[in-house]
């Protein structure tokens, strides 16, 4: 049996440009991946089957054509028995479905002995959804294009992070459709050599999430989440991820982050509150600083 972690994808910033002819928006983002995530296990089987369990399994009830199955079929026609433990809230701006699909591509590539290299997997991923190539990499990276043009960050400190979702699903499509003012995508991206959290925060202060404002108009409770996190002791920065509604706080240290989670849980028992961290990424990472993609034409 092969088990793959499907880490949550957090957009530390997200700048959006004008809608392209193909209906997608060009974007610039810094995506990072947390220790917290879904888990996908894969074993040999006849036909393709998917069992979903875990705290958010119900959010996917009746979803016959799960992205995991589409990813599996895009990769090959072989059979497998897949079990997804759904720890991440659904449609919540942290790439849960995308990470699951990416985990299927990585894991089934091994289980089926296909030996496709990572570039091939990312190309397949781009055909399935904008965030999935970054989730195949699952390491801190800058995203451009509609999300498929990637450059791995050079180094990233360990970042204690609190994830908070108020229990409302916000469809990505609706948030993009409600988008008004936007930053554009002409910013010169840094090399991504962040020595420590202070260094990272200095860069992030020059950025924003363009989808925060339209998402807050659709679900005003997002404003309450941002305010609640910002008031917690040790919170250094608060922002919404992706198209929401999940927001994140970057904390001074793990203890602050854990205590913040406890105090928020007592006040908002209905919210999903997850203290986690982004693992340190050193210069030794095989993808560090490299240009990855763009993917070949036609995807
Ligand atoms: O690619 P994905 O299926 O994740 O996109 C969901 C929706 O989000 C798209 O149909 C599109 O409306 C919007 N989107 C966009 N520009 C992007 C990514 C997504 O407009 N770069």
mmCIF file of C-alpha atoms and ligand atoms in Angstrom:
data_model
loop_
_atom_site.group_PDB
_atom_site.id
_atom_site.type_symbol
_atom_site.label_atom_id
_atom_site.label_comp_id
_atom_site.label_asym_id
_atom_site.label_seq_id
_atom_site.Cartn_x
_atom_site.Cartn_y
_atom_site.Cartn_z
ATOM 1 C CA UNK A 1 0.000 0.000 0.000
ATOM 2 C CA UNK A 2 1.158 3.500 -0.820
ATOM 3 C CA UNK A 3 0.214 6.466 1.350
ATOM 4 C CA UNK A 4 0.554 10.062 0.210
ATOM 5 C CA UNK A 5 0.096 13.186 2.298
ATOM 6 C CA UNK A 6 -2.125 15.809 0.621
ATOM 7 C CA UNK A 7 -0.976 18.974 2.391
ATOM 8 C CA UNK A 8 -3.173 22.058 2.579
ATOM 9 C CA UNK A 9 -2.065 24.766 0.121
ATOM 10 C CA UNK A 10 -1.966 28.264 1.578
ATOM 11 C CA UNK A 11 -1.648 31.310 -0.682
ATOM 12 C CA UNK A 12 0.471 33.707 1.381
ATOM 13 C CA UNK A 13 -0.488 36.344 -1.182
ATOM 14 C CA UNK A 14 -2.568 36.265 -4.342
ATOM 15 C CA UNK A 15 -2.511 38.984 -6.998
ATOM 16 C CA UNK A 16 -4.895 38.756 -9.915
ATOM 17 C CA UNK A 17 -4.879 40.360 -13.368
ATOM 18 C CA UNK A 18 -7.572 40.940 -15.989
ATOM 19 C CA UNK A 19 -9.583 37.965 -17.189
ATOM 20 C CA UNK A 20 -7.998 36.194 -20.170
ATOM 21 C CA UNK A 21 -9.739 35.101 -23.362
ATOM 22 C CA UNK A 22 -9.978 31.544 -21.989
ATOM 23 C CA UNK A 23 -12.002 32.749 -18.981
ATOM 24 C CA UNK A 24 -9.193 32.287 -16.442
ATOM 25 C CA UNK A 25 -7.405 35.102 -14.632
ATOM 26 C CA UNK A 26 -3.611 35.458 -14.690
ATOM 27 C CA UNK A 27 -2.251 35.398 -11.159
ATOM 28 C CA UNK A 28 0.854 35.748 -9.032
ATOM 29 C CA UNK A 29 1.039 33.945 -5.723
ATOM 30 C CA UNK A 30 3.338 32.420 -3.134
ATOM 31 C CA UNK A 31 1.921 29.028 -2.185
ATOM 32 C CA UNK A 32 3.136 27.121 0.861
ATOM 33 C CA UNK A 33 2.118 23.683 2.132
ATOM 34 C CA UNK A 34 1.322 22.817 5.739
ATOM 35 C CA UNK A 35 2.014 19.699 7.791
ATOM 36 C CA UNK A 36 -1.780 19.419 8.138
ATOM 37 C CA UNK A 37 -3.543 17.737 5.246
ATOM 38 C CA UNK A 38 -5.674 14.940 3.860
ATOM 39 C CA UNK A 39 -4.189 11.465 3.481
ATOM 40 C CA UNK A 40 -4.660 9.264 0.419
ATOM 41 C CA UNK A 41 -3.821 5.565 0.551
ATOM 42 C CA UNK A 42 -3.698 3.407 -2.553
ATOM 43 C CA UNK A 43 -3.561 -0.359 -3.019
ATOM 44 C CA UNK A 44 -3.909 -2.658 -6.010
ATOM 45 C CA UNK A 45 -7.504 -3.454 -7.001
ATOM 46 C CA UNK A 46 -9.799 -4.383 -9.870
ATOM 47 C CA UNK A 47 -11.506 -1.305 -11.270
ATOM 48 C CA UNK A 48 -11.115 2.059 -9.633
ATOM 49 C CA UNK A 49 -12.805 2.649 -6.279
ATOM 50 C CA UNK A 50 -12.694 5.510 -3.792
ATOM 51 C CA UNK A 51 -13.763 5.400 -0.143
ATOM 52 C CA UNK A 52 -13.873 8.698 1.712
ATOM 53 C CA UNK A 53 -13.592 8.850 5.498
ATOM 54 C CA UNK A 54 -12.498 11.367 8.129
ATOM 55 C CA UNK A 55 -14.042 14.514 9.623
ATOM 56 C CA UNK A 56 -15.003 16.127 6.288
ATOM 57 C CA UNK A 57 -16.044 12.978 4.390
ATOM 58 C CA UNK A 58 -19.649 14.149 4.509
ATOM 59 C CA UNK A 59 -18.801 17.308 2.567
ATOM 60 C CA UNK A 60 -18.159 15.051 -0.429
ATOM 61 C CA UNK A 61 -21.281 12.884 -0.178
ATOM 62 C CA UNK A 62 -22.733 12.049 -3.567
ATOM 63 C CA UNK A 63 -19.784 13.476 -5.473
ATOM 64 C CA UNK A 64 -19.574 10.717 -8.055
ATOM 65 C CA UNK A 65 -16.765 12.191 -10.088
ATOM 66 C CA UNK A 66 -14.309 13.147 -7.375
ATOM 67 C CA UNK A 67 -11.170 14.935 -8.629
ATOM 68 C CA UNK A 68 -9.124 12.011 -7.248
ATOM 69 C CA UNK A 69 -10.827 9.605 -9.664
ATOM 70 C CA UNK A 70 -10.428 12.048 -12.549
ATOM 71 C CA UNK A 71 -6.717 12.333 -11.754
ATOM 72 C CA UNK A 72 -6.381 8.531 -11.646
ATOM 73 C CA UNK A 73 -8.110 8.151 -15.021
ATOM 74 C CA UNK A 74 -5.981 10.911 -16.554
ATOM 75 C CA UNK A 75 -2.888 8.975 -15.484
ATOM 76 C CA UNK A 76 -3.745 5.450 -16.629
ATOM 77 C CA UNK A 77 -6.513 2.876 -17.087
ATOM 78 C CA UNK A 78 -5.361 0.460 -14.352
ATOM 79 C CA UNK A 79 -7.401 -0.349 -11.263
ATOM 80 C CA UNK A 80 -6.774 0.621 -7.641
ATOM 81 C CA UNK A 81 -8.546 0.808 -4.312
ATOM 82 C CA UNK A 82 -8.229 4.335 -2.948
ATOM 83 C CA UNK A 83 -9.037 5.563 0.543
ATOM 84 C CA UNK A 84 -9.122 9.280 1.236
ATOM 85 C CA UNK A 85 -9.065 10.583 4.801
ATOM 86 C CA UNK A 86 -10.618 14.008 4.472
ATOM 87 C CA UNK A 87 -9.186 16.196 7.236
ATOM 88 C CA UNK A 88 -9.501 19.502 5.341
ATOM 89 C CA UNK A 89 -12.757 21.428 4.876
ATOM 90 C CA UNK A 90 -14.180 21.261 1.352
ATOM 91 C CA UNK A 91 -14.300 24.302 -1.015
ATOM 92 C CA UNK A 92 -12.344 26.366 1.466
ATOM 93 C CA UNK A 93 -9.455 28.040 -0.402
ATOM 94 C CA UNK A 94 -6.729 25.703 0.853
ATOM 95 C CA UNK A 95 -6.635 23.418 -2.158
ATOM 96 C CA UNK A 96 -7.945 20.273 -0.461
ATOM 97 C CA UNK A 97 -9.411 18.728 -3.606
ATOM 98 C CA UNK A 98 -6.383 19.802 -5.638
ATOM 99 C CA UNK A 99 -3.964 18.301 -3.091
ATOM 100 C CA UNK A 100 -5.945 15.037 -3.119
ATOM 101 C CA UNK A 101 -5.760 14.851 -6.925
ATOM 102 C CA UNK A 102 -2.024 15.604 -6.842
ATOM 103 C CA UNK A 103 -1.521 12.883 -4.211
ATOM 104 C CA UNK A 104 -3.330 10.440 -6.516
ATOM 105 C CA UNK A 105 -1.019 11.356 -9.410
ATOM 106 C CA UNK A 106 2.115 10.921 -7.272
ATOM 107 C CA UNK A 107 0.967 7.749 -5.516
ATOM 108 C CA UNK A 108 -0.567 5.897 -8.473
ATOM 109 C CA UNK A 109 2.510 6.709 -10.566
ATOM 110 C CA UNK A 110 4.384 4.516 -8.034
ATOM 111 C CA UNK A 111 1.686 1.892 -7.460
ATOM 112 C CA UNK A 112 1.261 1.320 -11.195
ATOM 113 C CA UNK A 113 5.039 1.476 -11.866
ATOM 114 C CA UNK A 114 4.519 4.095 -14.561
ATOM 115 C CA UNK A 115 7.753 5.954 -13.890
ATOM 116 C CA UNK A 116 6.402 9.267 -15.224
ATOM 117 C CA UNK A 117 8.632 12.131 -14.144
ATOM 118 C CA UNK A 118 7.337 15.052 -12.109
ATOM 119 C CA UNK A 119 7.087 17.358 -15.150
ATOM 120 C CA UNK A 120 4.711 14.899 -16.834
ATOM 121 C CA UNK A 121 2.627 14.670 -13.668
ATOM 122 C CA UNK A 122 2.433 18.480 -13.472
ATOM 123 C CA UNK A 123 1.274 18.665 -17.103
ATOM 124 C CA UNK A 124 -1.504 16.168 -16.400
ATOM 125 C CA UNK A 125 -2.319 18.153 -13.258
ATOM 126 C CA UNK A 126 -2.665 21.417 -15.212
ATOM 127 C CA UNK A 127 -5.386 19.818 -17.301
ATOM 128 C CA UNK A 128 -7.344 18.972 -14.153
ATOM 129 C CA UNK A 129 -7.259 22.306 -12.287
ATOM 130 C CA UNK A 130 -5.244 25.502 -11.801
ATOM 131 C CA UNK A 131 -3.845 24.648 -8.341
ATOM 132 C CA UNK A 132 -2.974 21.013 -8.983
ATOM 133 C CA UNK A 133 0.539 21.444 -10.529
ATOM 134 C CA UNK A 134 1.656 23.342 -7.375
ATOM 135 C CA UNK A 135 0.135 20.563 -5.247
ATOM 136 C CA UNK A 136 2.140 17.946 -7.190
ATOM 137 C CA UNK A 137 5.268 19.853 -6.122
ATOM 138 C CA UNK A 138 3.826 20.384 -2.608
ATOM 139 C CA UNK A 139 6.667 22.705 -1.597
ATOM 140 C CA UNK A 140 6.826 26.504 -1.212
ATOM 141 C CA UNK A 141 6.649 28.032 -4.690
ATOM 142 C CA UNK A 142 5.689 31.112 -6.654
ATOM 143 C CA UNK A 143 2.762 30.558 -9.002
ATOM 144 C CA UNK A 144 2.086 32.488 -12.229
ATOM 145 C CA UNK A 145 0.066 31.984 -15.408
ATOM 146 C CA UNK A 146 -3.301 30.611 -14.310
ATOM 147 C CA UNK A 147 -1.392 28.760 -11.596
ATOM 148 C CA UNK A 148 0.645 26.286 -13.646
ATOM 149 C CA UNK A 149 3.865 28.301 -14.053
ATOM 150 C CA UNK A 150 5.895 27.503 -10.955
ATOM 151 C CA UNK A 151 9.177 28.538 -9.399
ATOM 152 C CA UNK A 152 10.251 26.908 -6.164
ATOM 153 C CA UNK A 153 11.201 29.284 -3.352
ATOM 154 C CA UNK A 154 14.919 29.160 -2.507
ATOM 155 C CA UNK A 155 14.522 28.829 1.223
ATOM 156 C CA UNK A 156 11.704 29.218 3.679
ATOM 157 C CA UNK A 157 11.759 29.279 7.488
ATOM 158 C CA UNK A 158 9.500 27.013 9.560
ATOM 159 C CA UNK A 159 6.306 29.061 9.860
ATOM 160 C CA UNK A 160 3.845 28.369 12.733
ATOM 161 C CA UNK A 161 0.403 28.834 11.227
ATOM 162 C CA UNK A 162 -3.198 28.755 12.421
ATOM 163 C CA UNK A 163 -5.903 27.823 9.898
ATOM 164 C CA UNK A 164 -9.477 28.924 10.592
ATOM 165 C CA UNK A 165 -12.615 28.240 8.580
ATOM 166 C CA UNK A 166 -16.024 29.497 9.721
ATOM 167 C CA UNK A 167 -17.875 26.564 8.157
ATOM 168 C CA UNK A 168 -19.044 28.221 4.964
ATOM 169 C CA UNK A 169 -18.168 26.897 1.505
ATOM 170 C CA UNK A 170 -17.278 29.568 -1.065
ATOM 171 C CA UNK A 171 -17.114 28.374 -4.699
ATOM 172 C CA UNK A 172 -13.936 29.685 -6.364
ATOM 173 C CA UNK A 173 -15.830 30.542 -9.548
ATOM 174 C CA UNK A 174 -18.223 32.879 -7.684
ATOM 175 C CA UNK A 175 -15.381 34.743 -5.988
ATOM 176 C CA UNK A 176 -13.541 35.340 -9.273
ATOM 177 C CA UNK A 177 -16.822 36.492 -10.806
ATOM 178 C CA UNK A 178 -17.294 39.055 -7.999
ATOM 179 C CA UNK A 179 -13.731 40.383 -8.338
ATOM 180 C CA UNK A 180 -13.499 44.178 -8.707
ATOM 181 C CA UNK A 181 -10.220 45.967 -8.025
ATOM 182 C CA UNK A 182 -7.106 43.884 -8.678
ATOM 183 C CA UNK A 183 -3.350 44.264 -8.191
ATOM 184 C CA UNK A 184 -2.341 42.969 -11.623
ATOM 185 C CA UNK A 185 0.480 40.526 -12.235
ATOM 186 C CA UNK A 186 3.412 42.767 -13.127
ATOM 187 C CA UNK A 187 5.188 42.564 -9.765
ATOM 188 C CA UNK A 188 8.851 41.490 -10.017
ATOM 189 C CA UNK A 189 8.801 38.342 -7.918
ATOM 190 C CA UNK A 190 11.670 37.963 -5.429
ATOM 191 C CA UNK A 191 14.052 34.995 -5.451
ATOM 192 C CA UNK A 192 12.262 33.632 -2.430
ATOM 193 C CA UNK A 193 15.315 33.365 -0.235
ATOM 194 C CA UNK A 194 13.523 34.073 3.052
ATOM 195 C CA UNK A 195 16.025 33.873 5.907
ATOM 196 C CA UNK A 196 13.472 34.032 8.723
ATOM 197 C CA UNK A 197 9.839 34.862 9.468
ATOM 198 C CA UNK A 198 10.586 38.594 9.772
ATOM 199 C CA UNK A 199 12.107 38.544 6.282
ATOM 200 C CA UNK A 200 9.077 36.728 4.885
ATOM 201 C CA UNK A 201 6.672 39.142 6.589
ATOM 202 C CA UNK A 202 8.533 42.174 5.193
ATOM 203 C CA UNK A 203 7.888 40.828 1.704
ATOM 204 C CA UNK A 204 4.270 39.872 2.420
ATOM 205 C CA UNK A 205 3.517 43.417 3.666
ATOM 206 C CA UNK A 206 3.978 44.578 0.061
ATOM 207 C CA UNK A 207 1.323 42.129 -1.149
ATOM 208 C CA UNK A 208 -2.368 41.249 -0.651
ATOM 209 C CA UNK A 209 -4.992 38.702 -1.530
ATOM 210 C CA UNK A 210 -7.156 40.274 -4.244
ATOM 211 C CA UNK A 211 -9.875 37.675 -3.668
ATOM 212 C CA UNK A 212 -10.368 38.655 -0.019
ATOM 213 C CA UNK A 213 -12.643 41.609 -0.756
ATOM 214 C CA UNK A 214 -15.033 39.776 -3.148
ATOM 215 C CA UNK A 215 -15.079 36.707 -0.861
ATOM 216 C CA UNK A 216 -16.008 38.916 2.113
ATOM 217 C CA UNK A 217 -18.872 40.393 0.129
ATOM 218 C CA UNK A 218 -20.200 36.861 -0.520
ATOM 219 C CA UNK A 219 -19.532 35.657 3.057
ATOM 220 C CA UNK A 220 -19.134 38.593 5.491
ATOM 221 C CA UNK A 221 -18.215 36.154 8.299
ATOM 222 C CA UNK A 222 -14.714 36.049 6.722
ATOM 223 C CA UNK A 223 -14.185 39.553 8.147
ATOM 224 C CA UNK A 224 -15.014 38.221 11.649
ATOM 225 C CA UNK A 225 -12.501 35.381 11.210
ATOM 226 C CA UNK A 226 -9.714 37.767 10.157
ATOM 227 C CA UNK A 227 -10.435 40.056 13.095
ATOM 228 C CA UNK A 228 -10.591 37.171 15.585
ATOM 229 C CA UNK A 229 -7.191 35.814 14.478
ATOM 230 C CA UNK A 230 -5.536 39.259 14.393
ATOM 231 C CA UNK A 231 -6.482 39.856 18.056
ATOM 232 C CA UNK A 232 -4.841 36.650 19.317
ATOM 233 C CA UNK A 233 -1.558 37.112 21.224
ATOM 234 C CA UNK A 234 1.439 36.324 19.019
ATOM 235 C CA UNK A 235 -0.406 36.770 15.701
ATOM 236 C CA UNK A 236 2.061 38.452 13.325
ATOM 237 C CA UNK A 237 -0.029 38.459 10.159
ATOM 238 C CA UNK A 238 -3.539 37.454 9.116
ATOM 239 C CA UNK A 239 -4.933 36.919 5.631
ATOM 240 C CA UNK A 240 -7.415 34.833 3.668
ATOM 241 C CA UNK A 241 -6.067 31.955 1.535
ATOM 242 C CA UNK A 242 -7.062 31.437 -2.106
ATOM 243 C CA UNK A 243 -10.729 32.192 -2.720
ATOM 244 C CA UNK A 244 -11.603 31.568 0.951
ATOM 245 C CA UNK A 245 -13.231 31.165 3.302
ATOM 246 C CA UNK A 246 -10.230 29.717 5.205
ATOM 247 C CA UNK A 247 -8.003 32.379 6.748
ATOM 248 C CA UNK A 248 -4.559 31.893 8.220
ATOM 249 C CA UNK A 249 -2.533 33.545 10.942
ATOM 250 C CA UNK A 250 1.265 33.438 11.063
ATOM 251 C CA UNK A 251 2.426 33.166 14.685
ATOM 252 C CA UNK A 252 5.615 34.043 16.522
ATOM 253 C CA UNK A 253 6.100 30.440 17.709
ATOM 254 C CA UNK A 254 4.355 27.064 18.021
ATOM 255 C CA UNK A 255 3.273 27.659 21.635
ATOM 256 C CA UNK A 256 1.517 30.936 20.761
ATOM 257 C CA UNK A 257 -0.144 29.180 17.833
ATOM 258 C CA UNK A 258 -1.430 26.301 19.996
ATOM 259 C CA UNK A 259 -2.677 28.640 22.722
ATOM 260 C CA UNK A 260 -4.372 30.834 20.109
ATOM 261 C CA UNK A 261 -6.161 27.765 18.728
ATOM 262 C CA UNK A 262 -7.394 26.765 22.223
ATOM 263 C CA UNK A 263 -8.725 30.206 23.036
ATOM 264 C CA UNK A 264 -10.446 30.559 19.643
ATOM 265 C CA UNK A 265 -12.034 27.088 19.955
ATOM 266 C CA UNK A 266 -13.736 28.005 23.223
ATOM 267 C CA UNK A 267 -15.180 31.166 21.698
ATOM 268 C CA UNK A 268 -16.142 29.703 18.307
ATOM 269 C CA UNK A 269 -16.942 26.000 18.809
ATOM 270 C CA UNK A 270 -18.548 25.816 15.340
ATOM 271 C CA UNK A 271 -15.420 26.935 13.468
ATOM 272 C CA UNK A 272 -12.723 24.617 12.109
ATOM 273 C CA UNK A 273 -9.520 25.671 13.859
ATOM 274 C CA UNK A 274 -6.248 23.896 13.069
ATOM 275 C CA UNK A 275 -2.837 24.847 14.483
ATOM 276 C CA UNK A 276 -0.115 23.620 12.131
ATOM 277 C CA UNK A 277 3.132 24.818 10.509
ATOM 278 C CA UNK A 278 4.859 25.165 7.171
ATOM 279 C CA UNK A 279 8.009 22.998 7.304
ATOM 280 C CA UNK A 280 11.347 24.691 6.812
ATOM 281 C CA UNK A 281 12.619 24.453 3.257
ATOM 282 C CA UNK A 282 16.372 24.713 2.970
ATOM 283 C CA UNK A 283 18.520 25.443 -0.038
ATOM 284 C CA UNK A 284 19.047 21.660 -0.210
ATOM 285 C CA UNK A 285 15.536 21.056 -1.546
ATOM 286 C CA UNK A 286 15.947 19.530 -4.990
ATOM 287 C CA UNK A 287 13.600 22.066 -6.571
ATOM 288 C CA UNK A 288 14.942 25.081 -4.657
ATOM 289 C CA UNK A 289 15.094 28.216 -6.777
ATOM 290 C CA UNK A 290 14.482 26.410 -10.051
ATOM 291 C CA UNK A 291 12.061 27.445 -12.739
ATOM 292 C CA UNK A 292 9.469 24.739 -13.087
ATOM 293 C CA UNK A 293 7.334 24.873 -16.192
ATOM 294 C CA UNK A 294 5.572 26.460 -17.945
ATOM 295 C CA UNK A 295 3.959 23.281 -19.066
ATOM 296 C CA UNK A 296 3.953 22.372 -22.794
ATOM 297 C CA UNK A 297 1.421 23.856 -25.196
ATOM 298 C CA UNK A 298 -2.110 22.616 -25.281
ATOM 299 C CA UNK A 299 -2.760 22.295 -21.536
HETATM 300 O O1 LIG B 1 -8.907 25.625 -12.399
HETATM 301 P P1 LIG B 1 -9.965 25.512 -11.360
HETATM 302 O O2 LIG B 1 -10.968 24.437 -11.654
HETATM 303 O O3 LIG B 1 -9.417 25.406 -9.968
HETATM 304 O O4 LIG B 1 -10.770 26.885 -11.385
HETATM 305 C C1 LIG B 1 -12.054 27.069 -10.823
HETATM 306 C C2 LIG B 1 -12.637 28.373 -11.340
HETATM 307 O O5 LIG B 1 -11.922 29.475 -10.771
HETATM 308 C C3 LIG B 1 -12.513 28.556 -12.833
HETATM 309 O O6 LIG B 1 -13.622 28.019 -13.500
HETATM 310 C C4 LIG B 1 -12.455 30.061 -12.993
HETATM 311 O O7 LIG B 1 -13.748 30.617 -12.929
HETATM 312 C C5 LIG B 1 -11.735 30.499 -11.741
HETATM 313 N N1 LIG B 1 -10.289 30.718 -11.949
HETATM 314 C C6 LIG B 1 -9.859 31.831 -12.651
HETATM 315 N N2 LIG B 1 -8.514 32.044 -12.858
HETATM 316 C C7 LIG B 1 -7.597 31.184 -12.356
HETATM 317 C C8 LIG B 1 -8.010 30.046 -11.631
HETATM 318 C C9 LIG B 1 -9.368 29.837 -11.445
HETATM 319 O O8 LIG B 1 -10.674 32.638 -13.114
HETATM 320 N N3 LIG B 1 -6.300 31.429 -12.552
#
